[in-house]
Each structure stands twice: as C-alpha cells, then as structure tokens.
C-alpha cells in the first residue's frame, strides 16, 4: 500500500504571495491532519479534515486554510506569506478521525521557504 | 486545552547504554500517548504508543511507562545503537472531546556516541 504523499516537496516563495500544498493520504484513510514543524517548536497542529469536513483547528491565523476532497486528498493554503511561515509542513493520515487512537502516518513534508 | 512538555531537549548517551525521555501533560482526560521517531530528513514514524488503561508497554528495546496520577509518561530505550540517533516526539491526545486533537512535545534530539 502506498504511503502518504505530499507535493511539492520544496517551495520557495516571497513575502505576500500565497501557496497551496497537497497531501494524498493512504488509500482508505479518511482523516488528514496538517502540522507545521519548525526548529525548536516541534510539531504544531494546524487542522484536521475528516470526510471533507474540518474537524479541528489549531491556533493559527486565518491566513492558513485547508480543504478535503471526496477522494480524501487534502490541500492546505497559506495566503499573504510571512517570513515566519518558513517551515516543514507535514500531513498525516489515519483511517478514522484523529480523535480515535488510530495510528497517524506522516507524509515526507513540504519544505516552504519564504524570502 | 492540552499542553505537553518534553525533556530533555537533547540527550547524548554511549552506545549500549539506556536513554530515557520524559513528558508531562496537562489534560487529565487525555487517553492516548504515541511516540514518534524522526530521523534526519525523514518523516516522523510511530514507534510505540500507550493507552490510558495500561501502565507500561514494551516492544523489544523500547518501552513506554505511563503515570496517570502524576500525568507523565516516559520512553525508555535500552541497549542503544547508532540507528537510534534521531529526534523523538511524545504526544498526547486530548480526551473526551469531539474536538480533541493530538498535541506534540517539542522533541528530544538523541545522539548515540560510539
């Protein structure tokens, strides 16, 4: 079974631009969670989607948004990029909602650099 | 909401010795505690998890203990090997809420000295 995939793997943007990241979960998984990883901050929860509905949201500004499609693929969008948005963005999928205790499987991440 | 603190932030041990990483959590209703290992340049991978109805769980050289009263849990790695070098993250799932989420600690960079 193929693992979680994310595209693109690397992105370079400038301040003020917007960016869209994509995550394809493991086949059959309906939950996709997004995390921001920065040095020293660990993994910060952004949001979770399950069956096309946002189930939960972390403490990030409204510039961060996402959606999930009927095939469970998810996209994350960041508008009006700031230097502090530079990070590794990871998505993770699980069969049931993240509120279950199903294992979350992570993708390789998208490395976003904002200049 | 849940808050997870992880210590130490860096840990260096001699190959063959044991390593212990400790985490505390704030939400007494939390009921699921996974541990992830992230090697350099790779994705985090689950290495072991424990649920709140269990006090200890072992998987070969790795063990996790949970003390619900004190609200802390620990990862123990015995007979450490070079391939154990990585960043380890603990996490806790907020309990009893339909809006619960998994909160991660800030990570421990483990280095194994030859």
mmCIF file of C-alpha atoms in Angstrom:
data_model
loop_
_atom_site.group_PDB
_atom_site.id
_atom_site.type_symbol
_atom_site.label_atom_id
_atom_site.label_comp_id
_atom_site.label_asym_id
_atom_site.label_seq_id
_atom_site.Cartn_x
_atom_site.Cartn_y
_atom_site.Cartn_z
ATOM 1 C CA UNK A 1 0.000 0.000 0.000
ATOM 2 C CA UNK A 2 1.444 3.358 -0.976
ATOM 3 C CA UNK A 3 2.268 5.749 1.840
ATOM 4 C CA UNK A 4 1.217 9.337 2.351
ATOM 5 C CA UNK A 5 2.496 11.598 -0.397
ATOM 6 C CA UNK A 6 2.904 15.353 -0.445
ATOM 7 C CA UNK A 7 3.545 17.736 -3.300
ATOM 8 C CA UNK A 8 5.545 19.718 -3.919
ATOM 9 C CA UNK A 9 8.468 18.652 -1.751
ATOM 10 C CA UNK A 10 10.126 22.063 -1.849
ATOM 11 C CA UNK A 11 8.794 25.556 -2.429
ATOM 12 C CA UNK A 12 10.377 28.977 -2.439
ATOM 13 C CA UNK A 13 8.053 31.958 -2.263
ATOM 14 C CA UNK A 14 8.332 35.630 -1.454
ATOM 15 C CA UNK A 15 6.504 37.574 1.202
ATOM 16 C CA UNK A 16 2.939 38.434 0.305
ATOM 17 C CA UNK A 17 2.477 35.532 -2.075
ATOM 18 C CA UNK A 18 0.163 32.632 -1.460
ATOM 19 C CA UNK A 19 0.885 28.919 -1.641
ATOM 20 C CA UNK A 20 -1.086 25.687 -1.928
ATOM 21 C CA UNK A 21 0.240 22.389 -0.641
ATOM 22 C CA UNK A 22 -1.232 18.987 -1.436
ATOM 23 C CA UNK A 23 -1.488 15.769 0.545
ATOM 24 C CA UNK A 24 -2.657 12.371 -0.670
ATOM 25 C CA UNK A 25 -3.439 10.007 2.208
ATOM 26 C CA UNK A 26 -3.005 6.272 2.327
ATOM 27 C CA UNK A 27 -5.748 4.567 0.340
ATOM 28 C CA UNK A 28 -8.795 4.074 2.538
ATOM 29 C CA UNK A 29 -7.798 6.681 5.093
ATOM 30 C CA UNK A 30 -10.364 9.401 5.569
ATOM 31 C CA UNK A 31 -8.617 11.660 8.063
ATOM 32 C CA UNK A 32 -5.890 14.106 7.115
ATOM 33 C CA UNK A 33 -4.170 16.318 9.671
ATOM 34 C CA UNK A 34 -1.718 19.101 8.920
ATOM 35 C CA UNK A 35 1.224 20.152 11.083
ATOM 36 C CA UNK A 36 3.832 22.892 10.917
ATOM 37 C CA UNK A 37 7.320 21.872 12.018
ATOM 38 C CA UNK A 38 9.947 24.467 12.867
ATOM 39 C CA UNK A 39 13.238 24.056 14.735
ATOM 40 C CA UNK A 40 12.634 24.192 18.456
ATOM 41 C CA UNK A 41 8.837 24.279 18.128
ATOM 42 C CA UNK A 42 8.171 20.659 17.408
ATOM 43 C CA UNK A 43 5.008 19.828 15.545
ATOM 44 C CA UNK A 44 2.278 22.431 15.742
ATOM 45 C CA UNK A 45 -1.210 21.249 14.831
ATOM 46 C CA UNK A 46 -2.859 23.239 12.050
ATOM 47 C CA UNK A 47 -6.126 21.431 11.305
ATOM 48 C CA UNK A 48 -7.738 18.087 10.658
ATOM 49 C CA UNK A 49 -10.155 17.064 7.944
ATOM 50 C CA UNK A 50 -12.352 14.006 8.005
ATOM 51 C CA UNK A 51 -14.811 13.118 5.273
ATOM 52 C CA UNK A 52 -14.436 16.583 3.703
ATOM 53 C CA UNK A 53 -15.243 18.382 6.975
ATOM 54 C CA UNK A 54 -12.842 20.325 9.134
ATOM 55 C CA UNK A 55 -12.938 18.558 12.488
ATOM 56 C CA UNK A 56 -10.485 20.633 14.401
ATOM 57 C CA UNK A 57 -8.274 23.671 14.090
ATOM 58 C CA UNK A 58 -5.125 24.757 15.868
ATOM 59 C CA UNK A 59 -4.071 28.238 16.919
ATOM 60 C CA UNK A 60 -3.019 29.638 13.577
ATOM 61 C CA UNK A 61 -4.233 32.820 11.875
ATOM 62 C CA UNK A 62 -6.938 32.763 9.240
ATOM 63 C CA UNK A 63 -4.277 33.004 6.523
ATOM 64 C CA UNK A 64 -3.950 29.249 6.944
ATOM 65 C CA UNK A 65 -6.816 27.304 5.459
ATOM 66 C CA UNK A 66 -7.474 23.908 4.034
ATOM 67 C CA UNK A 67 -9.949 21.622 2.423
ATOM 68 C CA UNK A 68 -10.502 17.977 1.688
ATOM 69 C CA UNK A 69 -11.902 16.414 -1.438
ATOM 70 C CA UNK A 70 -14.198 13.445 -1.840
ATOM 71 C CA UNK A 71 -11.220 11.174 -2.542
ATOM 72 C CA UNK A 72 -9.741 12.259 0.835
ATOM 73 C CA UNK A 73 -6.912 14.232 -0.762
ATOM 74 C CA UNK A 74 -6.341 17.450 1.099
ATOM 75 C CA UNK A 75 -4.921 20.826 0.262
ATOM 76 C CA UNK A 76 -3.578 23.487 2.551
ATOM 77 C CA UNK A 77 -3.389 27.128 1.536
ATOM 78 C CA UNK A 78 -1.406 29.942 3.094
ATOM 79 C CA UNK A 79 -2.150 33.441 1.905
ATOM 80 C CA UNK A 80 -0.101 36.606 2.326
ATOM 81 C CA UNK A 81 3.036 34.692 3.228
ATOM 82 C CA UNK A 82 5.280 35.973 6.006
ATOM 83 C CA UNK A 83 8.919 35.153 6.714
ATOM 84 C CA UNK A 84 7.820 33.240 9.812
ATOM 85 C CA UNK A 85 5.824 30.829 7.684
ATOM 86 C CA UNK A 86 9.044 29.180 6.560
ATOM 87 C CA UNK A 87 8.776 25.642 7.868
ATOM 88 C CA UNK A 88 8.311 22.000 7.046
ATOM 89 C CA UNK A 89 4.622 21.294 6.552
ATOM 90 C CA UNK A 90 3.655 17.727 7.302
ATOM 91 C CA UNK A 91 0.393 15.987 6.729
ATOM 92 C CA UNK A 92 -0.661 12.762 8.398
ATOM 93 C CA UNK A 93 -3.452 10.375 7.577
ATOM 94 C CA UNK A 94 -5.386 7.852 9.589
ATOM 95 C CA UNK A 95 -8.299 5.574 8.903
ATOM 96 C CA UNK A 96 -10.645 7.145 11.410
ATOM 97 C CA UNK A 97 -10.728 10.604 12.923
ATOM 98 C CA UNK A 98 -7.705 11.784 14.862
ATOM 99 C CA UNK A 99 -9.955 11.636 17.953
ATOM 100 C CA UNK A 100 -9.720 7.865 17.654
ATOM 101 C CA UNK A 101 -6.486 6.186 18.606
ATOM 102 C CA UNK A 102 -5.728 5.071 15.066
ATOM 103 C CA UNK A 103 -2.093 5.467 14.119
ATOM 104 C CA UNK A 104 -1.286 8.577 12.144
ATOM 105 C CA UNK A 105 1.040 8.059 9.179
ATOM 106 C CA UNK A 106 3.063 11.043 8.115
ATOM 107 C CA UNK A 107 3.993 12.202 4.649
ATOM 108 C CA UNK A 108 7.523 13.365 3.754
ATOM 109 C CA UNK A 109 6.557 17.001 4.134
ATOM 110 C CA UNK A 110 6.774 20.131 2.017
ATOM 111 C CA UNK A 111 9.676 22.434 2.833
ATOM 112 C CA UNK A 112 8.438 26.007 2.391
ATOM 113 C CA UNK A 113 10.932 28.850 2.317
ATOM 114 C CA UNK A 114 9.638 32.412 2.334
ATOM 115 C CA UNK A 115 12.093 35.082 1.195
ATOM 116 C CA UNK B 1 -6.506 22.580 26.013
ATOM 117 C CA UNK B 2 -3.741 20.048 26.318
ATOM 118 C CA UNK B 3 -0.133 21.085 26.882
ATOM 119 C CA UNK B 4 2.756 18.629 26.548
ATOM 120 C CA UNK B 5 6.232 19.324 27.876
ATOM 121 C CA UNK B 6 9.166 17.145 26.894
ATOM 122 C CA UNK B 7 12.611 16.807 28.482
ATOM 123 C CA UNK B 8 15.461 16.831 27.807
ATOM 124 C CA UNK B 9 15.695 18.702 24.513
ATOM 125 C CA UNK B 10 18.996 16.992 23.724
ATOM 126 C CA UNK B 11 20.418 13.733 25.020
ATOM 127 C CA UNK B 12 23.726 12.055 24.320
ATOM 128 C CA UNK B 13 24.391 8.507 25.508
ATOM 129 C CA UNK B 14 27.115 5.940 24.990
ATOM 130 C CA UNK B 15 26.240 3.130 22.635
ATOM 131 C CA UNK B 16 24.864 0.252 24.647
ATOM 132 C CA UNK B 17 23.590 2.450 27.469
ATOM 133 C CA UNK B 18 19.943 3.306 28.107
ATOM 134 C CA UNK B 19 18.144 6.508 27.195
ATOM 135 C CA UNK B 20 15.108 7.959 28.920
ATOM 136 C CA UNK B 21 12.904 10.764 27.624
ATOM 137 C CA UNK B 22 10.170 12.214 29.813
ATOM 138 C CA UNK B 23 6.952 14.042 29.012
ATOM 139 C CA UNK B 24 4.267 15.640 31.131
ATOM 140 C CA UNK B 25 0.764 16.555 30.070
ATOM 141 C CA UNK B 26 -1.892 18.831 31.494
ATOM 142 C CA UNK B 27 -5.259 17.353 30.453
ATOM 143 C CA UNK B 28 -6.208 14.645 32.927
ATOM 144 C CA UNK B 29 -8.721 13.312 30.384
ATOM 145 C CA UNK B 30 -6.004 12.543 27.835
ATOM 146 C CA UNK B 31 -6.128 8.859 26.973
ATOM 147 C CA UNK B 32 -3.677 8.138 24.180
ATOM 148 C CA UNK B 33 0.078 8.755 24.137
ATOM 149 C CA UNK B 34 2.061 7.970 20.987
ATOM 150 C CA UNK B 35 5.812 8.363 20.485
ATOM 151 C CA UNK B 36 7.321 9.258 17.133
ATOM 152 C CA UNK B 37 10.867 8.972 15.842
ATOM 153 C CA UNK B 38 12.107 11.329 13.161
ATOM 154 C CA UNK B 39 15.448 10.606 11.545
ATOM 155 C CA UNK B 40 17.281 13.417 9.821
ATOM 156 C CA UNK B 41 15.477 14.443 6.663
ATOM 157 C CA UNK B 42 12.763 11.852 7.091
ATOM 158 C CA UNK B 43 9.139 11.811 8.184
ATOM 159 C CA UNK B 44 8.068 11.093 11.767
ATOM 160 C CA UNK B 45 7.195 7.456 12.334
ATOM 161 C CA UNK B 46 5.260 5.913 15.205
ATOM 162 C CA UNK B 47 7.487 3.682 17.304
ATOM 163 C CA UNK B 48 5.235 2.864 20.238
ATOM 164 C CA UNK B 49 2.053 4.091 21.862
ATOM 165 C CA UNK B 50 0.194 3.564 25.095
ATOM 166 C CA UNK B 51 -3.391 3.992 26.131
ATOM 167 C CA UNK B 52 -4.529 5.264 29.480
ATOM 168 C CA UNK B 53 -5.748 1.894 30.703
ATOM 169 C CA UNK B 54 -2.212 0.493 30.518
ATOM 170 C CA UNK B 55 0.745 1.432 32.754
ATOM 171 C CA UNK B 56 3.591 0.039 30.688
ATOM 172 C CA UNK B 57 4.162 -1.320 27.219
ATOM 173 C CA UNK B 58 7.268 -2.914 25.706
ATOM 174 C CA UNK B 59 8.413 -3.619 22.201
ATOM 175 C CA UNK B 60 11.871 -5.192 22.072
ATOM 176 C CA UNK B 61 14.326 -2.496 23.233
ATOM 177 C CA UNK B 62 11.676 0.201 23.572
ATOM 178 C CA UNK B 63 9.289 0.662 26.464
ATOM 179 C CA UNK B 64 6.864 3.367 27.496
ATOM 180 C CA UNK B 65 5.523 3.932 31.000
ATOM 181 C CA UNK B 66 2.512 5.999 31.978
ATOM 182 C CA UNK B 67 1.699 7.523 35.354
ATOM 183 C CA UNK B 68 -1.798 8.959 35.122
ATOM 184 C CA UNK B 69 -1.782 10.294 38.666
ATOM 185 C CA UNK B 70 1.312 12.370 38.040
ATOM 186 C CA UNK B 71 0.340 12.996 34.410
ATOM 187 C CA UNK B 72 3.630 11.961 32.948
ATOM 188 C CA UNK B 73 4.890 9.302 30.580
ATOM 189 C CA UNK B 74 8.363 8.226 29.565
ATOM 190 C CA UNK B 75 10.156 6.495 26.723
ATOM 191 C CA UNK B 76 12.916 4.052 27.604
ATOM 192 C CA UNK B 77 15.385 2.758 25.046
ATOM 193 C CA UNK B 78 17.744 0.037 26.235
ATOM 194 C CA UNK B 79 20.990 -1.183 24.638
ATOM 195 C CA UNK B 80 21.100 1.883 22.401
ATOM 196 C CA UNK B 81 22.503 1.533 18.903
ATOM 197 C CA UNK B 82 23.730 4.109 16.353
ATOM 198 C CA UNK B 83 20.464 3.815 14.406
ATOM 199 C CA UNK B 84 18.607 5.101 17.469
ATOM 200 C CA UNK B 85 20.050 8.557 16.788
ATOM 201 C CA UNK B 86 17.066 10.728 15.843
ATOM 202 C CA UNK B 87 14.597 13.260 17.199
ATOM 203 C CA UNK B 88 11.890 11.718 19.355
ATOM 204 C CA UNK B 89 8.489 13.341 19.899
ATOM 205 C CA UNK B 90 5.975 12.456 22.532
ATOM 206 C CA UNK B 91 2.324 13.341 22.070
ATOM 207 C CA UNK B 92 -0.951 13.251 23.933
ATOM 208 C CA UNK B 93 -4.470 13.091 22.602
ATOM 209 C CA UNK B 94 -6.959 15.311 24.354
ATOM 210 C CA UNK B 95 -9.640 13.132 25.840
ATOM 211 C CA UNK B 96 -13.408 13.056 25.912
ATOM 212 C CA UNK B 97 -13.999 15.767 23.373
ATOM 213 C CA UNK B 98 -15.272 15.512 19.835
ATOM 214 C CA UNK B 99 -12.879 18.348 19.053
ATOM 215 C CA UNK B 100 -9.841 16.746 20.658
ATOM 216 C CA UNK B 101 -6.522 16.779 18.871
ATOM 217 C CA UNK B 102 -3.067 15.323 19.258
ATOM 218 C CA UNK B 103 -0.592 17.692 20.869
ATOM 219 C CA UNK B 104 3.125 17.075 20.406
ATOM 220 C CA UNK B 105 6.028 17.803 22.698
ATOM 221 C CA UNK B 106 8.899 19.912 21.391
ATOM 222 C CA UNK B 107 11.141 16.918 20.710
ATOM 223 C CA UNK B 108 14.341 15.349 22.055
ATOM 224 C CA UNK B 109 17.409 15.046 19.877
ATOM 225 C CA UNK B 110 19.062 11.752 20.862
ATOM 226 C CA UNK B 111 22.669 11.147 19.860
ATOM 227 C CA UNK B 112 24.381 7.801 20.358
ATOM 228 C CA UNK B 113 28.139 8.036 20.923
ATOM 229 C CA UNK B 114 30.198 5.143 19.502
#
